[in-house]
Coordinates of C-alpha atoms and ligand atoms in Angstrom, one line a residue:
X73 CA -16.8 -5.9 -16.1
X74 CA -18.8 -5.3 -19.2
X75 CA -18.6 -1.9 -20.8
X76 CA -22.0 -0.5 -21.2
X77 CA -22.8 2.8 -23.0
X78 CA -23.9 5.4 -20.6
X79 CA -27.1 6.6 -22.1
X80 CA -27.3 9.8 -20.2
X81 CA -23.9 11.2 -20.8
X82 CA -23.2 13.7 -23.5
X83 CA -20.4 14.3 -26.0
X84 CA -17.1 15.1 -24.4
X85 CA -15.4 16.3 -27.5
X86 CA -16.4 16.9 -31.1
X87 CA -14.2 17.3 -34.1
X88 CA -15.3 18.2 -37.6
X89 CA -14.3 16.3 -40.7
X90 CA -11.5 18.6 -41.4
X91 CA -10.0 18.3 -37.9
X92 CA -10.4 14.5 -38.2
X93 CA -8.5 14.6 -41.5
X94 CA -5.6 16.5 -39.9
X95 CA -5.1 13.9 -37.2
X96 CA -1.6 12.5 -37.5
X97 CA -0.5 8.9 -37.2
X98 CA 0.3 8.1 -33.6
X99 CA -0.6 10.2 -30.6
X100 CA -2.7 13.4 -30.9
X101 CA -3.4 15.7 -27.9
X102 CA -6.8 17.5 -28.1
X103 CA -8.5 20.0 -25.8
X104 CA -12.1 20.8 -25.6
X105 CA -12.1 24.6 -25.9
X106 CA -15.4 24.9 -24.0
X107 CA -14.4 23.2 -20.7
X108 CA -10.6 23.0 -21.1
X109 CA -10.6 19.2 -20.6
X110 CA -8.0 17.3 -22.5
X111 CA -8.1 14.1 -24.6
X112 CA -5.7 11.8 -26.4
X113 CA -6.6 10.3 -29.8
X114 CA -4.4 7.6 -31.2
X115 CA -4.4 6.9 -34.9
X116 CA -2.9 4.1 -36.9
X117 CA -3.9 2.1 -39.9
X118 CA -6.5 0.2 -38.0
X119 CA -8.3 3.3 -37.0
X120 CA -8.7 5.5 -34.0
X121 CA -8.6 5.1 -30.2
X122 CA -9.4 7.7 -27.7
X123 CA -9.2 8.3 -23.9
X124 CA -9.2 11.2 -21.4
X125 CA -5.9 12.8 -20.9
X126 CA -6.0 12.0 -17.2
X127 CA -3.7 9.6 -15.4
X128 CA -5.3 6.8 -13.4
X129 CA -2.8 7.3 -10.6
X130 CA -3.7 10.8 -9.3
X131 CA -5.2 12.5 -12.3
X132 CA -2.0 13.9 -13.8
X133 CA -1.7 15.1 -17.4
X134 CA 0.0 13.1 -20.0
X135 CA 2.6 14.5 -22.4
X136 CA 4.5 12.9 -25.3
X137 CA 7.1 10.4 -24.0
X138 CA 10.3 11.4 -25.6
X139 CA 11.9 8.1 -24.8
X140 CA 9.3 6.3 -26.8
X141 CA 10.4 5.8 -30.4
X142 CA 7.3 4.0 -31.6
X143 CA 5.1 7.0 -30.8
X144 CA 2.6 5.0 -28.8
X145 CA 3.3 5.9 -25.2
X146 CA 2.6 9.0 -23.3
X147 CA 4.1 9.9 -19.9
X148 CA 2.4 11.4 -16.9
X149 CA 3.8 14.8 -15.8
X150 CA 3.1 14.0 -12.2
X151 CA 4.9 10.8 -11.3
X152 CA 6.0 9.5 -14.7
X153 CA 3.6 6.7 -15.1
X154 CA 3.4 5.6 -18.8
X155 CA 0.5 4.7 -20.9
X156 CA 0.6 2.8 -24.2
X157 CA -2.4 4.4 -26.0
X158 CA -2.4 1.8 -28.8
X159 CA -3.4 -0.8 -26.2
X160 CA -4.7 1.6 -23.4
X161 CA -2.5 -0.4 -21.0
X162 CA -0.2 1.3 -18.5
X163 CA 3.3 0.1 -19.1
X164 CA 4.9 1.5 -16.0
X165 CA 3.7 0.2 -13.6
X166 CA 3.0 -2.8 -15.9
X167 CA 0.0 -5.1 -15.8
X168 CA -1.9 -3.0 -13.4
X169 CA -4.4 -0.7 -15.1
X170 CA -6.2 -0.2 -18.2
X171 CA -7.1 3.3 -19.3
X172 CA -10.8 3.7 -19.8
X173 CA -11.4 4.0 -23.5
X174 CA -13.9 6.5 -24.9
X175 CA -16.3 5.5 -27.6
X176 CA -15.8 7.2 -30.9
X177 CA -19.0 8.1 -32.8
X178 CA -18.6 8.8 -36.5
X179 CA -20.9 11.6 -37.7
X180 CA -18.8 12.9 -40.6
X181 CA -16.5 14.3 -38.0
X182 CA -16.1 12.6 -34.8
X183 CA -17.5 12.6 -31.3
X184 CA -16.0 11.2 -28.1
X185 CA -18.5 9.7 -25.8
X186 CA -17.9 8.3 -22.3
X187 CA -18.5 4.6 -21.7
X188 CA -19.4 3.9 -18.1
X189 CA -18.2 0.5 -17.1
X190 CA -20.6 -0.8 -14.5
X191 CA -18.9 -1.3 -11.2
X192 CA -18.4 -5.0 -10.7
X193 CA -20.1 -5.1 -7.3
X194 CA -23.3 -3.8 -8.9
X195 CA -23.3 -6.3 -11.8
X196 CA -25.2 -9.1 -10.1
X197 CA -27.0 -7.4 -7.2
X198 CA -28.7 -9.2 -4.3
X199 CA -31.6 -7.9 -2.3
X200 CA -30.6 -7.3 1.3
X201 CA -32.3 -9.8 3.6
X202 CA -33.1 -8.9 7.2
X203 CA -30.3 -9.9 9.6
X204 CA -31.2 -11.6 12.9
X205 CA -29.7 -10.6 16.2
X206 CA -26.4 -12.5 16.5
X207 CA -26.3 -13.4 12.8
X208 CA -23.5 -11.1 11.8
X209 CA -21.0 -10.2 14.4
X210 CA -17.9 -8.2 13.8
X211 CA -15.1 -8.5 16.4
X212 CA -12.1 -6.3 16.5
X213 CA -8.9 -8.1 17.6
X214 CA -5.9 -5.9 16.9
X215 CA -4.6 -3.4 14.3
X216 CA -6.1 -4.5 11.0
X217 CA -7.4 -7.8 12.3
X218 CA -11.1 -8.2 12.4
X219 CA -13.2 -11.3 12.7
X220 CA -16.5 -11.4 10.8
X221 CA -19.0 -14.0 11.9
X222 CA -21.4 -14.2 9.0
X223 CA -24.0 -16.8 9.7
X224 CA -22.2 -20.1 10.1
X225 CA -18.9 -18.8 8.7
X226 CA -16.0 -16.9 10.2
X227 CA -14.0 -14.6 8.0
X228 CA -10.7 -13.2 9.4
X229 CA -8.9 -10.1 8.0
X230 CA -5.1 -9.5 8.3
X231 CA -4.1 -11.4 11.4
X232 CA -1.2 -9.8 13.2
X233 CA -1.6 -11.2 16.7
X234 CA 2.0 -11.6 17.9
X235 CA 5.6 -10.5 17.3
X236 CA 6.8 -7.3 15.7
X237 CA 6.3 -6.0 12.2
X238 CA 8.8 -4.3 9.9
X239 CA 11.8 -6.0 11.5
X240 CA 11.6 -4.7 15.1
X241 CA 10.1 -1.3 14.4
X242 CA 6.4 -1.9 15.0
X243 CA 4.8 -3.6 17.9
X244 CA 1.1 -4.2 18.8
X245 CA -0.5 -1.3 20.6
X246 CA -3.6 -3.3 21.6
X247 CA -3.5 -6.5 23.6
X248 CA -5.3 -9.1 21.4
X249 CA -8.1 -10.9 23.3
X250 CA -6.8 -14.1 24.9
X251 CA -8.6 -16.4 22.5
X252 CA -7.5 -14.6 19.3
X253 CA -5.3 -17.4 18.1
X254 CA -8.0 -20.0 18.7
X255 CA -10.4 -17.8 16.7
X256 CA -7.9 -17.4 13.9
X257 CA -7.4 -21.2 13.8
X258 CA -11.1 -21.7 13.7
X259 CA -11.6 -19.3 10.7
X260 CA -13.2 -20.6 7.5
X261 CA -11.5 -17.9 5.4
X262 CA -8.7 -15.5 5.9
X263 CA -8.0 -12.4 3.7
X264 CA -4.5 -11.0 3.7
X265 CA -4.6 -7.6 2.0
X266 CA -0.9 -7.2 1.2
X267 CA 2.6 -8.3 2.0
X268 CA 3.6 -5.8 4.6
X269 CA 4.4 -7.5 7.8
X270 CA 1.7 -5.8 9.9
X271 CA -0.8 -7.6 7.6
X272 CA 1.2 -10.7 6.6
X273 CA 2.6 -11.5 10.0
X274 CA 5.0 -14.5 9.9
X275 CA 5.1 -15.0 13.7
X276 CA 1.3 -15.2 13.6
X277 CA 1.1 -17.4 10.5
X278 CA 3.7 -19.8 11.9
X279 CA 1.4 -20.5 14.8
X280 CA -1.5 -20.8 12.4
X281 CA 0.3 -23.2 10.1
X282 CA 1.0 -25.6 13.0
X283 CA -2.6 -26.0 13.8
X284 CA -4.5 -25.3 10.5
X285 CA -2.0 -25.5 7.6
X286 CA -4.9 -26.0 5.2
X287 CA -7.0 -23.0 6.3
X288 CA -8.2 -21.2 3.1
X289 CA -6.3 -17.9 2.7
X290 CA -7.3 -15.4 0.0
X291 CA -5.1 -12.7 -1.5
X292 CA -5.4 -10.5 -4.6
X293 CA -3.6 -11.2 -7.8
X294 CA -1.1 -8.3 -7.3
X295 CA 2.0 -8.0 -9.5
X296 CA 4.0 -8.3 -6.3
X297 CA 2.8 -11.7 -4.8
X298 CA 1.6 -11.4 -1.2
X299 CA 3.2 -14.7 -0.2
X300 CA 6.6 -14.0 -1.9
X301 CA 8.5 -15.6 1.0
X302 CA 6.4 -18.7 0.9
X303 CA 9.1 -20.9 2.2
X304 CA 8.9 -19.2 5.6
X305 CA 5.7 -20.9 6.5
X306 CA 3.8 -24.0 5.5
X307 CA 0.3 -23.0 4.5
X308 CA -1.2 -25.2 1.8
X309 CA -4.4 -23.4 0.8
X310 CA -3.4 -20.0 -0.5
X311 CA -5.8 -18.8 -3.2
X312 CA -4.8 -15.9 -5.5
X313 CA -8.0 -14.4 -6.8
X314 CA -8.5 -11.9 -9.7
X315 CA -9.6 -8.3 -9.0
X316 CA -13.1 -7.2 -9.3
X317 CA -14.8 -10.6 -9.5
X318 CA -17.2 -12.0 -6.9
X319 CA -15.8 -15.1 -5.1
X320 CA -18.9 -17.1 -4.1
X321 CA -18.5 -19.0 -0.9
X322 CA -22.1 -20.1 -0.5
X323 CA -25.5 -18.8 -1.5
X324 CA -25.3 -15.9 1.0
X325 CA -21.7 -15.1 1.2
X326 CA -19.3 -13.8 -1.4
X327 CA -16.4 -11.4 -1.5
X328 CA -14.5 -9.4 -4.1
X329 CA -10.9 -8.1 -3.9
X330 CA -10.0 -4.7 -5.4
X331 CA -6.7 -3.0 -6.0
X332 CA -5.3 0.2 -4.8
X333 CA -4.9 3.1 -7.2
X334 CA -1.6 4.4 -5.8
X335 CA 0.2 1.1 -5.1
X336 CA -1.6 -1.3 -7.5
X337 CA 1.4 -3.6 -7.5
X338 CA 0.9 -4.6 -3.9
X339 CA -2.1 -3.0 -2.0
X340 CA -5.6 -4.4 -2.1
X341 CA -8.9 -3.9 -0.4
X342 CA -12.1 -6.0 -0.1
X343 CA -15.8 -6.1 -0.2
X344 CA -17.6 -8.8 1.7
X345 CA -21.3 -9.4 1.1
X346 CA -23.6 -11.5 3.2
X347 CA -27.3 -11.8 2.4
X348 CA -27.0 -8.6 0.3
X349 CA -25.3 -6.6 3.0
X350 CA -21.9 -5.2 2.1
X351 CA -18.9 -4.6 4.3
X352 CA -16.1 -2.6 2.7
X353 CA -12.6 -2.8 4.1
X354 CA -10.2 -0.4 2.4
X355 CA -7.4 -1.4 4.7
X356 CA -4.3 0.6 4.0
X357 CA -5.1 1.6 0.4
X358 CA -4.1 5.2 -0.4
X359 CA -6.7 5.4 -3.2
X360 CA -8.8 2.2 -3.0
X361 CA -9.8 1.0 -6.4
X362 CA -8.7 4.2 -8.0
X363 CA -11.5 6.1 -6.1
X364 CA -14.4 4.0 -7.4
X365 CA -16.1 2.4 -4.4
X366 CA -19.5 1.2 -3.4
X367 CA -21.8 3.7 -1.7
X368 CA -24.2 3.0 1.1
X369 CA -22.4 -0.1 2.4
X370 CA -23.6 -1.3 5.8
X371 CA -20.1 -1.2 7.3
X372 CA -17.0 0.5 6.2
X373 CA -13.5 -0.1 7.7
X374 CA -10.4 1.9 6.9
X375 CA -7.1 3.1 8.2
X376 CA -6.8 6.5 9.9
X377 CA -3.5 6.8 11.7
X378 CA -0.7 7.8 9.3
X379 CA 3.0 7.5 10.4
X380 CA 3.6 4.2 8.5
X381 CA 6.8 5.4 6.9
X382 CA 10.3 6.4 7.8
X383 CA 9.6 9.8 6.3
X384 CA 10.4 12.2 7.6
X385 CA 11.4 11.0 11.1
X386 CA 14.4 9.0 10.0
X387 CA 15.8 11.8 7.8
X388 CA 18.4 14.3 8.8
X389 CA 20.5 17.1 7.2
X390 CA 19.3 20.0 5.1
X391 CA 15.8 21.2 6.0
X392 CA 15.0 18.2 8.2
X393 CA 15.2 19.8 11.5
X394 CA 13.0 18.6 14.4
X395 CA 10.7 21.6 14.0
X396 CA 10.4 21.1 10.3
X397 CA 9.5 17.5 10.9
X398 CA 7.0 18.3 13.6
X399 CA 5.2 20.8 11.4
X400 CA 5.2 18.4 8.4
X401 CA 3.8 15.6 10.5
X402 CA 1.1 17.9 11.9
X403 CA 0.0 18.9 8.4
X404 CA 0.1 15.5 7.0
X405 CA -2.0 14.0 9.7
X406 CA -4.5 16.8 9.4
X407 CA -4.7 16.2 5.6
X408 CA -5.2 12.5 6.2
X409 CA -8.0 13.1 8.7
X410 CA -9.7 15.4 6.2
X411 CA -9.3 13.0 3.3
X412 CA -10.7 10.1 5.3
X413 CA -13.6 12.0 6.7
X414 CA -14.5 13.3 3.3
X415 CA -14.2 9.9 1.8
X416 CA -16.5 8.4 4.4
X417 CA -19.0 11.2 4.0
X418 CA -19.1 10.8 0.2
X419 CA -19.5 7.0 0.4
X420 CA -22.2 7.2 3.1
X421 CA -21.8 3.9 4.9
X422 CA -24.3 3.2 7.6
X423 CA -21.5 2.4 10.1
X424 CA -17.9 3.4 9.9
X425 CA -15.0 2.0 11.9
X426 CA -11.4 3.3 11.8
X427 CA -8.8 0.5 12.4
X428 CA -5.5 -0.7 11.0
X429 CA -3.4 2.0 12.7
X430 CA -2.7 0.5 16.1
X431 CA 1.0 0.0 16.3
X432 CA 3.6 1.5 18.5
X433 CA 7.4 2.0 18.2
X434 CA 7.7 0.3 21.6
X435 CA 11.3 -0.9 21.6
X436 CA 13.3 1.3 23.9
X437 CA 15.9 2.0 21.2
X438 CA 13.2 3.7 19.2
X439 CA 12.1 6.2 21.8
X440 CA 12.8 9.1 19.5
X441 CA 10.5 7.8 16.8
X442 CA 7.8 6.9 19.3
X443 CA 7.8 10.4 20.8
X444 CA 7.8 12.3 17.5
X445 CA 6.0 10.1 15.0
X446 CA 2.6 11.4 16.1
X447 CA -0.4 9.5 14.7
X448 CA -4.1 10.4 14.3
X449 CA -6.4 9.0 16.9
X450 CA -9.5 7.0 15.9
X451 CA -11.5 9.1 18.3
X452 CA -10.5 12.3 16.5
X453 CA -11.5 10.9 13.1
X454 CA -14.8 9.7 14.4
X455 CA -15.5 13.0 16.0
X456 CA -14.9 14.8 12.7
X457 CA -17.2 12.4 10.9
X458 CA -19.9 12.9 13.5
X459 CA -19.6 16.6 12.8
X460 CA -19.7 16.6 9.0
X461 CA -21.9 13.5 8.5
X462 CA -23.9 12.9 11.7
X463 CA -26.1 10.4 9.9
X464 CA -23.2 7.9 9.9
X465 CA -22.8 5.8 13.0
X466 CA -19.2 5.5 14.1
X467 CA -17.5 2.8 16.1
X468 CA -14.1 3.1 17.8
X469 CA -13.4 -0.5 18.8
X470 CA -11.3 -1.8 21.6
X471 CA -9.9 -5.3 21.4
X472 CA -12.7 -7.8 21.9
X473 CA -15.4 -5.2 21.0
X474 CA -18.3 -6.7 19.0
X475 CA -20.6 -5.0 16.6
X476 CA -23.9 -6.9 16.0
X477 CA -24.6 -5.7 12.5
X478 CA -28.3 -6.7 12.4
X479 CA -29.1 -4.9 15.6
X480 CA -27.1 -1.8 14.5
X481 CA -28.8 -1.6 11.2
X482 CA -32.3 -1.9 12.6
X483 CA -31.6 0.7 15.3
X484 CA -28.3 2.5 15.3
X485 CA -29.1 3.9 18.8
X486 CA -29.6 0.5 20.3
X487 CA -26.9 0.2 23.0
X488 CA -26.9 -3.6 22.6
X489 CA -25.5 -3.2 19.0
X490 CA -22.0 -2.8 20.3
X491 CA -20.6 -4.9 23.1
X492 CA -17.4 -3.6 24.8
X493 CA -14.9 -6.0 26.3
X494 CA -15.3 -6.7 30.0
X495 CA -13.9 -4.1 32.4
X496 CA -11.2 -6.5 33.5
X497 CA -9.9 -7.0 29.9
X498 CA -6.5 -5.7 29.2
X499 CA -6.7 -3.1 26.3
X500 CA -3.2 -1.8 25.8
X501 CA -0.1 -3.9 25.7
X502 CA 2.5 -2.9 28.3
X503 CA 5.2 -5.5 27.6
X504 CA 6.5 -7.1 24.5
X505 CA 8.8 -10.1 23.7
X506 CA 11.6 -7.8 22.5
X507 CA 14.5 -10.1 23.1
X508 CA 13.1 -13.1 21.4
X509 CA 12.7 -11.2 18.1
X510 CA 15.6 -8.9 18.3
X511 CA 17.9 -11.8 19.0
X512 CA 16.6 -13.6 16.0
X513 CA 17.4 -10.6 13.8
X514 CA 20.8 -10.2 15.4
X515 CA 21.7 -13.8 14.8
X516 CA 22.4 -12.7 11.2
X517 CA 25.3 -10.6 12.3
X518 CA 27.7 -13.5 12.8
X519 CA 26.6 -15.3 9.7
X520 CA 29.5 -16.8 7.7
X521 CA 28.9 -14.9 4.5
X522 CA 29.6 -11.5 6.1
X523 CA 33.1 -12.5 6.8
X524 CA 33.8 -12.1 3.1
X525 CA 33.6 -8.7 1.6
X526 CA 32.4 -10.2 -1.7
X527 CA 28.9 -10.5 -0.2
X528 CA 28.3 -6.9 -1.2
X529 CA 28.8 -7.5 -4.8
X530 CA 27.0 -10.7 -4.7
X531 CA 24.0 -9.2 -3.0
X532 CA 23.5 -6.1 -5.2
X533 CA 24.1 -8.2 -8.3
X534 CA 21.4 -10.5 -7.1
X535 CA 19.1 -7.6 -6.4
X536 CA 19.7 -6.6 -10.1
X537 CA 18.9 -3.0 -9.8
X538 CA 21.0 -0.6 -12.0
X539 CA 21.0 2.0 -14.7
X540 CA 20.0 4.6 -12.2
X541 CA 22.0 7.7 -11.5
X542 CA 22.2 7.1 -7.8
X543 CA 25.0 6.5 -5.4
X544 CA 24.4 5.3 -1.9
X545 CA 26.7 4.9 1.0
X546 CA 25.7 2.1 3.5
X547 CA 27.0 2.2 7.0
X548 CA 26.5 -0.5 9.5
X549 CA 25.8 0.8 13.0
X550 CA 24.8 -0.1 16.5
X551 CA 21.2 0.5 17.9
X552 CA 22.0 4.2 18.3
X553 CA 23.1 4.6 14.7
X554 CA 26.7 5.0 15.7
X555 CA 29.0 3.4 13.0
X556 CA 30.6 0.2 14.2
X557 CA 34.4 -0.1 13.8
X558 CA 34.1 -3.7 12.6
X559 CA 31.0 -3.0 10.5
X560 CA 30.9 -2.5 6.8
X561 CA 30.9 1.0 5.2
X562 CA 30.7 1.0 1.4
X563 CA 29.4 2.8 -1.7
X564 CA 27.2 1.4 -4.4
X565 CA 27.0 3.2 -7.7
X566 CA 23.8 2.1 -9.4
X567 CA 24.7 3.5 -12.8
X568 CA 26.8 0.5 -13.5
X569 CA 26.5 -1.4 -10.2
X570 CA 30.1 -0.7 -9.2
X571 CA 31.4 -0.3 -5.7
X572 CA 33.7 2.7 -5.6
X573 CA 35.6 3.8 -2.6
X574 CA 34.4 7.3 -2.8
X575 CA 31.7 9.3 -4.6
X576 CA 32.2 9.7 -8.3
X577 CA 32.9 13.1 -9.8
X578 CA 29.9 13.2 -12.1
X579 CA 26.6 14.8 -11.0
X580 CA 24.5 12.2 -9.2
X581 CA 21.9 11.7 -6.5
X582 CA 23.4 10.6 -3.3
X583 CA 22.0 9.1 -0.2
X584 CA 23.8 8.1 3.0
X585 CA 22.1 5.4 4.9
X586 CA 23.0 4.2 8.4
X587 CA 21.5 0.9 9.2
X588 CA 21.3 -1.1 12.4
X589 CA 23.6 -4.0 11.6
X590 CA 21.4 -6.8 12.8
X591 CA 18.4 -5.8 10.8
X592 CA 20.4 -4.9 7.7
X593 CA 22.2 -8.2 7.7
X594 CA 19.0 -10.1 8.3
X595 CA 17.3 -8.4 5.4
X596 CA 20.3 -9.2 3.1
X597 CA 20.4 -12.8 4.3
X598 CA 16.7 -13.5 3.7
X599 CA 16.2 -11.3 0.7
X600 CA 13.6 -9.2 2.5
X601 CA 12.4 -5.8 1.2
X602 CA 14.2 -2.7 2.5
X603 CA 10.8 -1.7 3.7
X604 CA 11.7 -3.5 6.9
X605 CA 14.5 -1.0 7.4
X606 CA 12.8 2.0 6.1
X607 CA 9.2 1.7 7.3
X608 CA 10.5 0.0 10.4
X609 CA 12.6 3.0 11.4
X610 CA 15.7 0.9 11.4
X611 CA 17.9 3.3 9.5
X612 CA 18.8 7.0 9.3
X613 CA 18.9 8.7 6.0
X614 CA 20.6 11.8 4.8
X615 CA 21.3 13.3 1.4
X616 CA 24.2 15.3 0.3
X617 CA 23.0 18.8 1.0
X618 CA 25.1 20.3 -1.8
X619 CA 23.3 18.7 -4.6
X620 CA 19.8 19.9 -5.1
X621 CA 19.6 20.0 -8.9
X622 CA 20.2 16.9 -10.8
X623 CA 18.9 14.9 -13.6
X624 CA 18.2 11.4 -13.1
X625 CA 16.5 9.1 -15.4
X626 CA 14.1 6.3 -14.8
X627 CA 15.3 3.3 -16.6
X628 CA 13.5 1.0 -14.2
X629 CA 11.1 -1.4 -15.6
X630 CA 10.0 -4.7 -14.1
X631 CA 7.7 -7.5 -15.0
X632 CA 6.4 -10.8 -13.8
X633 CA 9.1 -12.7 -15.6
X634 CA 11.9 -10.7 -14.0
X635 CA 13.2 -12.2 -10.9
X636 CA 11.7 -10.9 -7.6
X637 CA 15.0 -9.6 -6.5
X638 CA 15.3 -6.4 -8.4
X639 CA 12.0 -5.4 -6.7
X640 CA 13.7 -5.4 -3.4
X641 CA 15.6 -2.3 -4.4
X642 CA 13.0 -1.0 -6.8
X643 CA 10.5 -0.6 -4.1
X644 CA 13.0 1.0 -1.8
X645 CA 14.1 3.5 -4.4
X646 CA 10.5 4.2 -5.2
X647 CA 9.8 5.0 -1.6
X648 CA 12.8 7.3 -1.5
X649 CA 12.0 9.0 -4.8
X650 CA 10.3 11.9 -3.2
X651 CA 13.3 12.6 -1.1
X652 CA 15.5 12.5 -4.2
X653 CA 13.4 14.8 -6.1
X654 CA 13.0 17.3 -3.4
X655 CA 9.3 16.6 -2.9
X656 CA 8.2 16.1 0.6
X657 CA 5.1 13.9 0.4
X658 CA 5.4 10.1 0.3
Ligands
FES895 S1 -0.8 11.1 -11.4 FE1 0.1 10.2 -13.1 S2 1.8 9.2 -12.3 FE2 0.9 10.0 -10.6

């Protein structure tokens, strides 16, 4: 990713010699009086560095970070990301992003000029070659699982073909075609976008590892490793690839993994190119590659559904009435539909396909969630796109549907370009192996360590999360979230990692969490993320309604050398943050 001067762009900010002379050591905030845009100039003995005052996360404005004594970091006013302007590296979250530096031209005074780094997928372009009928076939299997047949090779995305995801909260909505597992085992390459269990499906990978332990699997070099529970499954050919670099498979096929702008520590997306034709799969990314994406790709795939969070359906107390939740969900889903349709319109793919949203809260104990956690339909999104961007062909796939890319590109109206599954094929699942998986989770309940109260201290110490003004109360419950008489019910004070018997007197954030005992204990036993509980609707959360105003400080930092464990809680607290800070969006 070479920086190249953008010949066309003008000067963003000009300072005269006097203004330059009055720049102080450390961080300087400057505004262009003409357009109101803000910049940061950092000065030290080696000279000057400059960047836009605009956060990579969601465009927030930076201010001085009062916790920073060296005078090098600034803090975003939106969600507290921090940027070290002496290195232009984000320090929280670490190792994720670089702020784009501006070029400084010296003309007696100074001028800030934008550098336009060329997008990595444009760096070494290939002329598109004509695709023959049958040469590139895209087959939808389930959820986020697509098979791309590209000439002689088969590329598989995010195989979730059996079992639940997020403990026992998510189940497959679509019935995978009968030969799905054979197809998976015959793949030449598999891409797994991130570590969430609807993408990294251990029940599926276990079957795969028995038949093809050496199948090449590709994941991005995220801070949070995708295969962080590697011991669960024996796959011997996992390749962690850097972001934004073409991975050449043969003379016609290459791919590139990109990171997400909102969850750079774990989410990724991918561009696959075959004979100069690009397929963009943004998977679950909230802001894929920070918003910079290839335009005019031949096929774009993305999520569409929403509902992949415990918020707000698992929350109660305060404003979280059923009608508030219903209204909230309606608005959020509408926002998502608009965002996705606008993104598709702006990127102008030839063909667009919504996927990666086909799960259902099928277990009978989750009836309430299933009935209320309404999701967008792929048909609705495609209808919206057809309205605002009629030139883009849309595809709403059923399991086993095949898109012949060559045919579709030559003539989008060709009815042979898309083959639907045979009429006899089962499309929707109507039964699931509940007992098999629920029993496995519940087997944790009787595990020896839970006979000793000291497991609590041991577990939270292992998790290593503290210095946070938060107190939680954890209550073990049955499937209906009724406390169990022989279950644990305890407090954790994260300020000093103590375990008081009641809430402390000082002001603090407080969350009460009721957890299904089997899932909670399974998560503890195996060191899984609390995402299994939270995204999987396996707990019920309420906050003390009396405390609305509080100060709590972010002391959290983490890095690659830290143990994985503190991330378990870090990620959980991060997902709960909006709840703590009275913001409603997650
Ligand atoms: S916009 Fe800066 S942290 Fe979110």
